[in-house]
Short mmCIF file of C-alpha atoms and ligand atoms in Angstrom, two decimals:
data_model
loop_
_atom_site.label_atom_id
_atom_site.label_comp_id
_atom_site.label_asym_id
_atom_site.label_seq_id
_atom_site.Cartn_x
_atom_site.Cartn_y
_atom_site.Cartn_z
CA UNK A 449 19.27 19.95 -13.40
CA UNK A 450 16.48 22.21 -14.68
CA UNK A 451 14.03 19.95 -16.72
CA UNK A 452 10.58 21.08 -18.15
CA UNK A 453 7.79 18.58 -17.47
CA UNK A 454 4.81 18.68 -20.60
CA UNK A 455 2.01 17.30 -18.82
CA UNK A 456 3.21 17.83 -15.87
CA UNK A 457 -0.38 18.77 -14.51
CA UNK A 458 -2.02 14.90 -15.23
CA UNK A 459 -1.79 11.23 -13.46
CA UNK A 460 2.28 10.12 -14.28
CA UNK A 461 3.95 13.83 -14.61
CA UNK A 462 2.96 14.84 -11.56
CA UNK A 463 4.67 12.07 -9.36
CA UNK A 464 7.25 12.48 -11.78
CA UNK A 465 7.20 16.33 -10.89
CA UNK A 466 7.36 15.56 -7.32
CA UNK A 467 10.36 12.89 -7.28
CA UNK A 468 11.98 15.41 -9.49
CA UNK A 469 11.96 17.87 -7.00
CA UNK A 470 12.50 15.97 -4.14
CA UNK A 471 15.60 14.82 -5.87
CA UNK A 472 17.38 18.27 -5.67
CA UNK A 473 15.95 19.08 -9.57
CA UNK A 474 14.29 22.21 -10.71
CA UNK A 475 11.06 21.77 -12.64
CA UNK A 476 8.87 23.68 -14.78
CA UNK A 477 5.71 22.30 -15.72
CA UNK A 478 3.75 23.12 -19.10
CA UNK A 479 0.16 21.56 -19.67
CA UNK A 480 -2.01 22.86 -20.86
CA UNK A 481 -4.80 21.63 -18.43
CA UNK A 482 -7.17 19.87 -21.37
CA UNK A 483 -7.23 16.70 -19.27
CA UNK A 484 -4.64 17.50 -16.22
CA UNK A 485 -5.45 19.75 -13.09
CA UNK A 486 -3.95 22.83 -11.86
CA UNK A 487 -3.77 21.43 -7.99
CA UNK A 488 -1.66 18.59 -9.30
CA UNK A 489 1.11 20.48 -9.84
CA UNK A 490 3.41 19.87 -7.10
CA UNK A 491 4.24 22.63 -4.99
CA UNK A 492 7.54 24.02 -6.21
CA UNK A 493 7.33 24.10 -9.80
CA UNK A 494 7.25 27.03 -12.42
CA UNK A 495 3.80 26.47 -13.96
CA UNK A 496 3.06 27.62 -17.32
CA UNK A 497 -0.38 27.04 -19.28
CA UNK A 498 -0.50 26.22 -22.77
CA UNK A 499 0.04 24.44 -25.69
CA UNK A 500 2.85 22.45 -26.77
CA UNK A 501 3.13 24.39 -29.98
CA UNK A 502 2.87 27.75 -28.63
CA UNK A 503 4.63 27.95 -25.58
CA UNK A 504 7.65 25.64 -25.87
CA UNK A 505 10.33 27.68 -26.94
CA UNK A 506 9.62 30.29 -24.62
CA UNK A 507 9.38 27.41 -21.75
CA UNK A 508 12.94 26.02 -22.52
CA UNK A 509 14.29 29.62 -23.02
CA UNK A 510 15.43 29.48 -19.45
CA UNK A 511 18.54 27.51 -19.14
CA UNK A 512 16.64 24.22 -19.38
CA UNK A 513 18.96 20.82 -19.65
CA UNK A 514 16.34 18.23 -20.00
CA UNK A 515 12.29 17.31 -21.02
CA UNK A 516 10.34 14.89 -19.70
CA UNK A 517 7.48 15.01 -22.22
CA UNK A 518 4.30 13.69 -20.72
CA UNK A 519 2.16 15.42 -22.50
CA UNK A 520 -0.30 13.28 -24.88
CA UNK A 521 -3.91 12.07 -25.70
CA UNK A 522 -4.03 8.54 -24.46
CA UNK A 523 -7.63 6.83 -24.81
CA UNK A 524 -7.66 3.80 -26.67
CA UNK A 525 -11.15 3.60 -27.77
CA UNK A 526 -11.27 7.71 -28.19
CA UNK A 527 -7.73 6.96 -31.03
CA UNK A 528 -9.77 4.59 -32.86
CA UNK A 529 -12.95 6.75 -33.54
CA UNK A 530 -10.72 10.10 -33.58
CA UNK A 531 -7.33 8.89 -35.36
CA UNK A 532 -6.52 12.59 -36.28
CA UNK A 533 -6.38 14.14 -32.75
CA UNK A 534 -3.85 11.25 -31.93
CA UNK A 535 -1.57 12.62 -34.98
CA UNK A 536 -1.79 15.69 -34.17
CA UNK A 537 -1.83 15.94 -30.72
CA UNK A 538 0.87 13.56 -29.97
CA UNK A 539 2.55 13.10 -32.73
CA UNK A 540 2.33 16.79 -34.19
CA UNK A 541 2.99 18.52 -31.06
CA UNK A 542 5.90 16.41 -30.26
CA UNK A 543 7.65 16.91 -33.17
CA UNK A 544 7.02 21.13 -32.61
CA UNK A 545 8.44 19.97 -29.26
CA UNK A 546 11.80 18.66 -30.67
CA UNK A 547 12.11 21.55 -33.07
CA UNK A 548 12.35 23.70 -30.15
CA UNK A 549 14.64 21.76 -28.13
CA UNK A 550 17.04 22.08 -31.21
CA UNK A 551 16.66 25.70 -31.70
CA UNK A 552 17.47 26.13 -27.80
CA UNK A 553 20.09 23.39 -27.71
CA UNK A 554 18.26 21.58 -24.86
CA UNK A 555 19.62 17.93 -25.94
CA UNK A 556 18.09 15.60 -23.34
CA UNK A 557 14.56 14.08 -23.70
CA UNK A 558 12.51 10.67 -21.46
CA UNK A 559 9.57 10.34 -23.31
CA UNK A 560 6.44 8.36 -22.36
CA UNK A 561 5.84 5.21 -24.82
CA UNK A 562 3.71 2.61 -23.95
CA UNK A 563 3.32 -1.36 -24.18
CA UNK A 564 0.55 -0.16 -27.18
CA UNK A 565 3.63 -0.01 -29.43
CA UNK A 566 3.49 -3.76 -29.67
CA UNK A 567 0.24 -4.89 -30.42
CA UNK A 568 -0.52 -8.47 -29.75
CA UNK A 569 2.66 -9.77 -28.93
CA UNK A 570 4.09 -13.07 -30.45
CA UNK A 571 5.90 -13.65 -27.14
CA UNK A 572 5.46 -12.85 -23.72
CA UNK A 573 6.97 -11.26 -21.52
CA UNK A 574 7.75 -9.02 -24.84
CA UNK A 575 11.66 -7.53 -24.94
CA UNK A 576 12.17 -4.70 -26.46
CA UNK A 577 13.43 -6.00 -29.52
CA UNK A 578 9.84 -7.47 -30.21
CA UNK A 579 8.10 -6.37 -33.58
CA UNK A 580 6.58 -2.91 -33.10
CA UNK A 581 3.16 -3.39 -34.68
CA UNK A 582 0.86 -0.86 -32.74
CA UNK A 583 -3.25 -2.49 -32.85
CA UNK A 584 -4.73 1.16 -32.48
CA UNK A 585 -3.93 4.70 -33.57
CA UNK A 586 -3.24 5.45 -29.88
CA UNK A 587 0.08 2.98 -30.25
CA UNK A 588 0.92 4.15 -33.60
CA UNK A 589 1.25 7.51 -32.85
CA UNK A 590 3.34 6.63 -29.63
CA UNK A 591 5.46 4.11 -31.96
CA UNK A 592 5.53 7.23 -34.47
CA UNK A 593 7.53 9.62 -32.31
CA UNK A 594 9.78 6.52 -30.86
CA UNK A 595 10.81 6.35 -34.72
CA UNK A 596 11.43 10.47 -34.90
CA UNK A 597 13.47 10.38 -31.42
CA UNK A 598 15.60 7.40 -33.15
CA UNK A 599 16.26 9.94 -36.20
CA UNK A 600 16.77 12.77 -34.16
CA UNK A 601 19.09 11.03 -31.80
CA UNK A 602 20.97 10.04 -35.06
CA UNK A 603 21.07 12.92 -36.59
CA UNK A 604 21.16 15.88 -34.14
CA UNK A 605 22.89 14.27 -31.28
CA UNK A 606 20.29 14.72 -28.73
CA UNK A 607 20.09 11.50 -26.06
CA UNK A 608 16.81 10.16 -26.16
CA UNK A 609 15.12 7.82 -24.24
CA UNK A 610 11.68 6.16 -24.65
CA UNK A 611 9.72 4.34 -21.67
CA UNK A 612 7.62 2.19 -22.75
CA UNK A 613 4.35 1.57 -19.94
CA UNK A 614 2.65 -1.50 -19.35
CA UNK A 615 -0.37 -0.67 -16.52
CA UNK A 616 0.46 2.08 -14.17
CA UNK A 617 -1.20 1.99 -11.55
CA UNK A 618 -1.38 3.30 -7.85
CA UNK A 619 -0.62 6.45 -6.20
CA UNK A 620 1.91 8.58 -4.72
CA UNK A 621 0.32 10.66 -1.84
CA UNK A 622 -2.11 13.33 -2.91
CA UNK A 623 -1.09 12.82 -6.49
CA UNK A 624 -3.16 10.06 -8.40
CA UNK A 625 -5.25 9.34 -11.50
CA UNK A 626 -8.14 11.49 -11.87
CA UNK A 627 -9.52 11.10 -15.57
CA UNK A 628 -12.40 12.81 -15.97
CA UNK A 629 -13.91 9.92 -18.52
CA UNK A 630 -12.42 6.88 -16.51
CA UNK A 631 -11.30 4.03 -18.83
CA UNK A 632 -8.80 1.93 -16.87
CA UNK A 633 -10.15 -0.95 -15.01
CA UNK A 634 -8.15 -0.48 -11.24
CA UNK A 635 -10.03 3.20 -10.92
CA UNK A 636 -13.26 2.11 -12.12
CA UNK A 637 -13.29 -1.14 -9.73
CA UNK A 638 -12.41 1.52 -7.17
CA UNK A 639 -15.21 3.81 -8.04
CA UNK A 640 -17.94 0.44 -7.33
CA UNK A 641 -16.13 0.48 -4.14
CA UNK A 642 -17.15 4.69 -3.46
CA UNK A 643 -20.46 4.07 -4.62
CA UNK A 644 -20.20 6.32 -7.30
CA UNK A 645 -20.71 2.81 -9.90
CA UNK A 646 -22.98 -0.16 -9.42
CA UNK A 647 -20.43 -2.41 -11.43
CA UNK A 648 -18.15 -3.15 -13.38
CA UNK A 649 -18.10 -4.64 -16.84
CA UNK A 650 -15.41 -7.37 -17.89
CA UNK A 651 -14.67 -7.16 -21.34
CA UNK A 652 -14.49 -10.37 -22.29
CA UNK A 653 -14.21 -14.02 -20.99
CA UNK A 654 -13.50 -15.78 -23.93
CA UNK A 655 -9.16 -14.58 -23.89
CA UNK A 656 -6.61 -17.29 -24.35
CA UNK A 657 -5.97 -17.02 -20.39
CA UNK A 658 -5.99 -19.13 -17.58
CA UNK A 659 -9.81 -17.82 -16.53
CA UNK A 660 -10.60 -16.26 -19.93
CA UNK A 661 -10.05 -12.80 -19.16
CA UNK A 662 -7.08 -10.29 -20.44
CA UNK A 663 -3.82 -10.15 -18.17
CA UNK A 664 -1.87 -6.71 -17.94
CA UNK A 665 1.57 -6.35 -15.90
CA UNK A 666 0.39 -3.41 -13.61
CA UNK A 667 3.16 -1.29 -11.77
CA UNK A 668 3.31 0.71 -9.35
CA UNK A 669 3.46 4.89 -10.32
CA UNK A 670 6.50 5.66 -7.93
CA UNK A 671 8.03 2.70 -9.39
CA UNK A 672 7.14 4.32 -12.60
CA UNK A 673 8.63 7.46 -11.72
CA UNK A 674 11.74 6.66 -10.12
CA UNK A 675 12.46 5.11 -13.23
CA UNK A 676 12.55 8.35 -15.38
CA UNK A 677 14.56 9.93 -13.04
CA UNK A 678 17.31 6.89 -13.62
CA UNK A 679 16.63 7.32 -17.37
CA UNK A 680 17.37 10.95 -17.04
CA UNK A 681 20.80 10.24 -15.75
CA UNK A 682 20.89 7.26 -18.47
CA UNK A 683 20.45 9.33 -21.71
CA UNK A 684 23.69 9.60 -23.67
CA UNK A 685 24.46 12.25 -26.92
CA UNK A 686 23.53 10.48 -29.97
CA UNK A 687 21.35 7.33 -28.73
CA UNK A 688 17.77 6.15 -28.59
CA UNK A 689 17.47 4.18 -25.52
CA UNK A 690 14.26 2.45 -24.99
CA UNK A 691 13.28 0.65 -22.28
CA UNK A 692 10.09 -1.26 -21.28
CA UNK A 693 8.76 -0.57 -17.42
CA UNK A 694 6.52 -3.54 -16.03
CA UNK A 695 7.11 -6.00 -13.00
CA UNK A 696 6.90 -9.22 -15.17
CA UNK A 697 3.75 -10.83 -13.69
CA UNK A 698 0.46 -10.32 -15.13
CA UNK A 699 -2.92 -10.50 -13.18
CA UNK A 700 -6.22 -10.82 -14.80
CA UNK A 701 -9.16 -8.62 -14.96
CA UNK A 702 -11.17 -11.22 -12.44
CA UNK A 703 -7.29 -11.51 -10.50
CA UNK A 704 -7.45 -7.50 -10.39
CA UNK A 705 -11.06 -6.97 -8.84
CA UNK A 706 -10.58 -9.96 -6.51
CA UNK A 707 -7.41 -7.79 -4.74
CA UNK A 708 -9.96 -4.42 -5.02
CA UNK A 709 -12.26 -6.76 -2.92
CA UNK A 710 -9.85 -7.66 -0.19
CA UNK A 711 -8.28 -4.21 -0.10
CA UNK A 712 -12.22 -2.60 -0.48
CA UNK A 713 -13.89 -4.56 1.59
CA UNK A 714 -16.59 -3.82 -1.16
CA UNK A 715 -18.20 -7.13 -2.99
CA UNK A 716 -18.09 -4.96 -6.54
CA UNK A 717 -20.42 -6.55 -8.63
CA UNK A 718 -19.29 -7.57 -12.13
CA UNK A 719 -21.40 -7.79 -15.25
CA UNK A 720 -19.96 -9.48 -18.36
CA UNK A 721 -19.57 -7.71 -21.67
CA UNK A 722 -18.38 -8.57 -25.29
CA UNK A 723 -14.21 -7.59 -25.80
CA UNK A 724 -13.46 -4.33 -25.87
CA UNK A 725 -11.76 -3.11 -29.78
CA UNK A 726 -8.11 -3.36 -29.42
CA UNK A 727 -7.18 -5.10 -26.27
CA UNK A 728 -5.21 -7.94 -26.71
CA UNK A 729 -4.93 -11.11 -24.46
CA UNK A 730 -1.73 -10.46 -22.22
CA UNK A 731 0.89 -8.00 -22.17
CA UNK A 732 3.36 -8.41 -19.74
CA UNK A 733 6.96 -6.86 -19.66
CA UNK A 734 10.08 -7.72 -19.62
CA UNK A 735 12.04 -5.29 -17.41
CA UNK A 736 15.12 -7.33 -17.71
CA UNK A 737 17.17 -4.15 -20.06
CA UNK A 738 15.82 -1.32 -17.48
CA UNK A 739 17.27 -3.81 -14.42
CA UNK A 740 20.65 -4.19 -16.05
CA UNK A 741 21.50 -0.71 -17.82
CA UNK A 742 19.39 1.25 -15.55
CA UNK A 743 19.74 -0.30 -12.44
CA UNK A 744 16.52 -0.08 -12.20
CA UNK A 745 14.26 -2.45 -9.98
CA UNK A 746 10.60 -1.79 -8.69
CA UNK A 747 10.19 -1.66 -5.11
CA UNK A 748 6.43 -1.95 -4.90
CA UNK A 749 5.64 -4.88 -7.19
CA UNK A 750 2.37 -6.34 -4.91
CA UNK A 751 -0.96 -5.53 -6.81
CA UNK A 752 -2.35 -5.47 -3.15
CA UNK A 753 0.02 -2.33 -2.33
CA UNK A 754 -0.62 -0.88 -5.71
CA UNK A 755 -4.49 -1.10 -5.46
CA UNK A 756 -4.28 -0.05 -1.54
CA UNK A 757 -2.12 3.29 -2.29
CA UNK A 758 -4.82 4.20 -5.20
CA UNK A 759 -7.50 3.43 -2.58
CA UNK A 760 -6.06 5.39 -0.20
CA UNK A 761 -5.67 8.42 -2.91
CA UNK A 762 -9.62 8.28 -3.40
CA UNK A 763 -10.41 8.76 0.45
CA UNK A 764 -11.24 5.07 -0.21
CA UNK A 765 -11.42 4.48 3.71
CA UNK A 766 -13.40 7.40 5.02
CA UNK A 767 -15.26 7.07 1.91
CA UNK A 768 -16.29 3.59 2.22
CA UNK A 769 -16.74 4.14 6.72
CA UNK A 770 -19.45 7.11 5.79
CA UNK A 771 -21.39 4.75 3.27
CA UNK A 772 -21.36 1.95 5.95
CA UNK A 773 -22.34 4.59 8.09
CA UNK A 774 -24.98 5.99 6.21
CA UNK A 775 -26.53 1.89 4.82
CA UNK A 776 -26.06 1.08 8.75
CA UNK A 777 -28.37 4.19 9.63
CA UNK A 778 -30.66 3.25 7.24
CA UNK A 779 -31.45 -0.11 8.83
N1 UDP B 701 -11.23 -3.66 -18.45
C1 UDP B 701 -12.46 -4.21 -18.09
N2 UDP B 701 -13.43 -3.36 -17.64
C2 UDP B 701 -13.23 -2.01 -17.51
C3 UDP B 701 -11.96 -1.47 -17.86
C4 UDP B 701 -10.99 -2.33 -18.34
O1 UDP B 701 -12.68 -5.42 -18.22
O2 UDP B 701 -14.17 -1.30 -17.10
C5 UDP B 701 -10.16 -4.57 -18.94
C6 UDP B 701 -9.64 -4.19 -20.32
O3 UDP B 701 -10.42 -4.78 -21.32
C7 UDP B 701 -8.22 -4.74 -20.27
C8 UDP B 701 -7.84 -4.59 -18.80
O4 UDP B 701 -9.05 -4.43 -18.08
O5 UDP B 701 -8.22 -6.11 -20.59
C9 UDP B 701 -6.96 -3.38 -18.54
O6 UDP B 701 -7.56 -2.26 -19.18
P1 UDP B 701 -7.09 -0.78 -18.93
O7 UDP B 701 -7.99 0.13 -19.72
O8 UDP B 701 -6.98 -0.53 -17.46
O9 UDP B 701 -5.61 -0.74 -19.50
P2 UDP B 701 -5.00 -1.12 -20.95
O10 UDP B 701 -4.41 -2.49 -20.79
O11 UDP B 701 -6.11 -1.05 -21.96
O12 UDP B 701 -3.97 -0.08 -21.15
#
């Protein structure tokens, strides 16, 4: 198949890019580089730089049968001071994007939703048939273009499916998450490790959890990935499929840096802070639709494999010998 990757240049498209490929597909990518990088781009893809608005009709004027739209603004805190970009950026853009897939009769879209969609959930792990009730403008915009892919599914035949993320997590070879602002707690425990951060702040210890803190389900990317490819072959003409992606356990924030220590080798210091806006206690997934109508099951479900192949993405080893070196030399 020939399938056009938006946001193809950041963390998730790119290993999606990559299995795509490896899988026999043809892939063009189209970012337009605000937050992605050019060298992320795997090797093999048609690269094209721009916006959403402006450059995808000419992108899927090329025979294409299928998107995988990446492509969004996806900081929590950033969507709750700056609601507008997240309307117009994701929700806008996407809706340009499904314009042009109708006026080029492309009629296959995965789309990346997120856990967001539901808030704080009223049971856990949360199906898919849980209330959506997005807590920030980040979700609601995500939960906004899951409604328009339902409506265009209905009423222009196109297949649609929507992939809903709980904590991604990991890395797949030289492509991993480099955010220029870091918000996500695995990276930042991992930059304490580098040295490039003295600690790390826990946003609150107060939670309705077992040790106070929030729990996430984190998964691993390729996991992630291999997923959308199953999706791909999942979509049907006239239906919204939506699926959430998570292994079903959830770790907490203290759970999470404890593995960074044992894969690390670093002590990472912690320092508390008050909650952060928007977070709520646990979200963890359940998989169980994307298991039975996908076939779907994740093959790299340890947190300790997760947080090693993101370590290993950062040079974490080398990095972390040289600093020994260096504090050993200093002695
Ligand atoms: N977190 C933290 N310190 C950080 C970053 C995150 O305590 O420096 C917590 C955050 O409050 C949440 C969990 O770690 O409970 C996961 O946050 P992340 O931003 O990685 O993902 P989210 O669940 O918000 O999508």
């Amino acid at each position: 198949m020939k399938v056009l990757v938006t946001g193809g240049a950041g963390y998730i498209g790119s290993v999606v890019a990559a299995r795509l490929l490896e899988a026999g597909h043809r892939v063009t990518v189209l970012d337009n580089l605000s937050t992605g990088h050019r060298d992320a781009v795997p090797d093999g893809c048609a690269f094209i730089e721009g916006d959403i608005r402006e450059q995808a009709a000419a992108a899927l004027s090329d025979g294409v049968d299928a998107v995988m739209h990446f492509a969004a603004k996806s900081v929590v805190p950033e969507s709750v001071a700056r609601p507008e970009l997240y309307w117009s950026g994701n929700v806008g853009a996407t809706l340009a994007l499904l314009e042009a897939m109708r006026a080029a009769d492309v009629r296959r879209i995965v789309f990346s939703s997120t856990a967001a969609v539901y808030g704080e959930p009223e049971q856990v792990p949360i199906p898919e048939e849980a209330p959506v009730r997005p807590g920030n403008p980040y979700g609601a915009s995500k939960a906004a273009i899951d409604a328009a892919l339902t409506e265009h599914a209905r009423m222009h035949g196109i297949g649609a499916v929507s992939l809903r993320y709980f904590n991604v997590a990991g890395a797949y070879g030289r492509f991993g998450e480099r955010h220029t602002t870091e918000t996500h707690l695995i990276p930042i425990v991992l930059q304490v490790a580098l040295g490039e951060r003295a600690s790390v702040a826990v946003y609150g210890a107060d939670y309705a959890t077992p040790d106070g803190t929030c729990v996430r389900d984190y998964i691993h990317v390729r996991d992630l990935a291999d997923a959308h490819l199953l999706a791909l072959d999942g979509s049907a003409p006239g239906e919204h499929r939506v699926f959430n992606l998570g292994n079903g356990t959830g770790f907490s924030v203290r759970e999470v840096i404890e593995v960074c220590r044992e894969v690390t080798g670093h002590p990472i210091p912690v320092v508390p802070a008050k909650r952060r806006p928007g977070d709520p206690a646990v979200l963890v997934a359940s998989s169980a639709r994307a298991r039975h109508d996908l076939g779907w099951s994740p093959q790299r479900p340890s947190l300790r494999e997760i947080v090693a192949d993101a370590w290993a993405f950062h040079g974490g080893e080398q990095q972390a010998a040289a600093l020994g070196a260096r504090a050993g030399g200093a002695a």
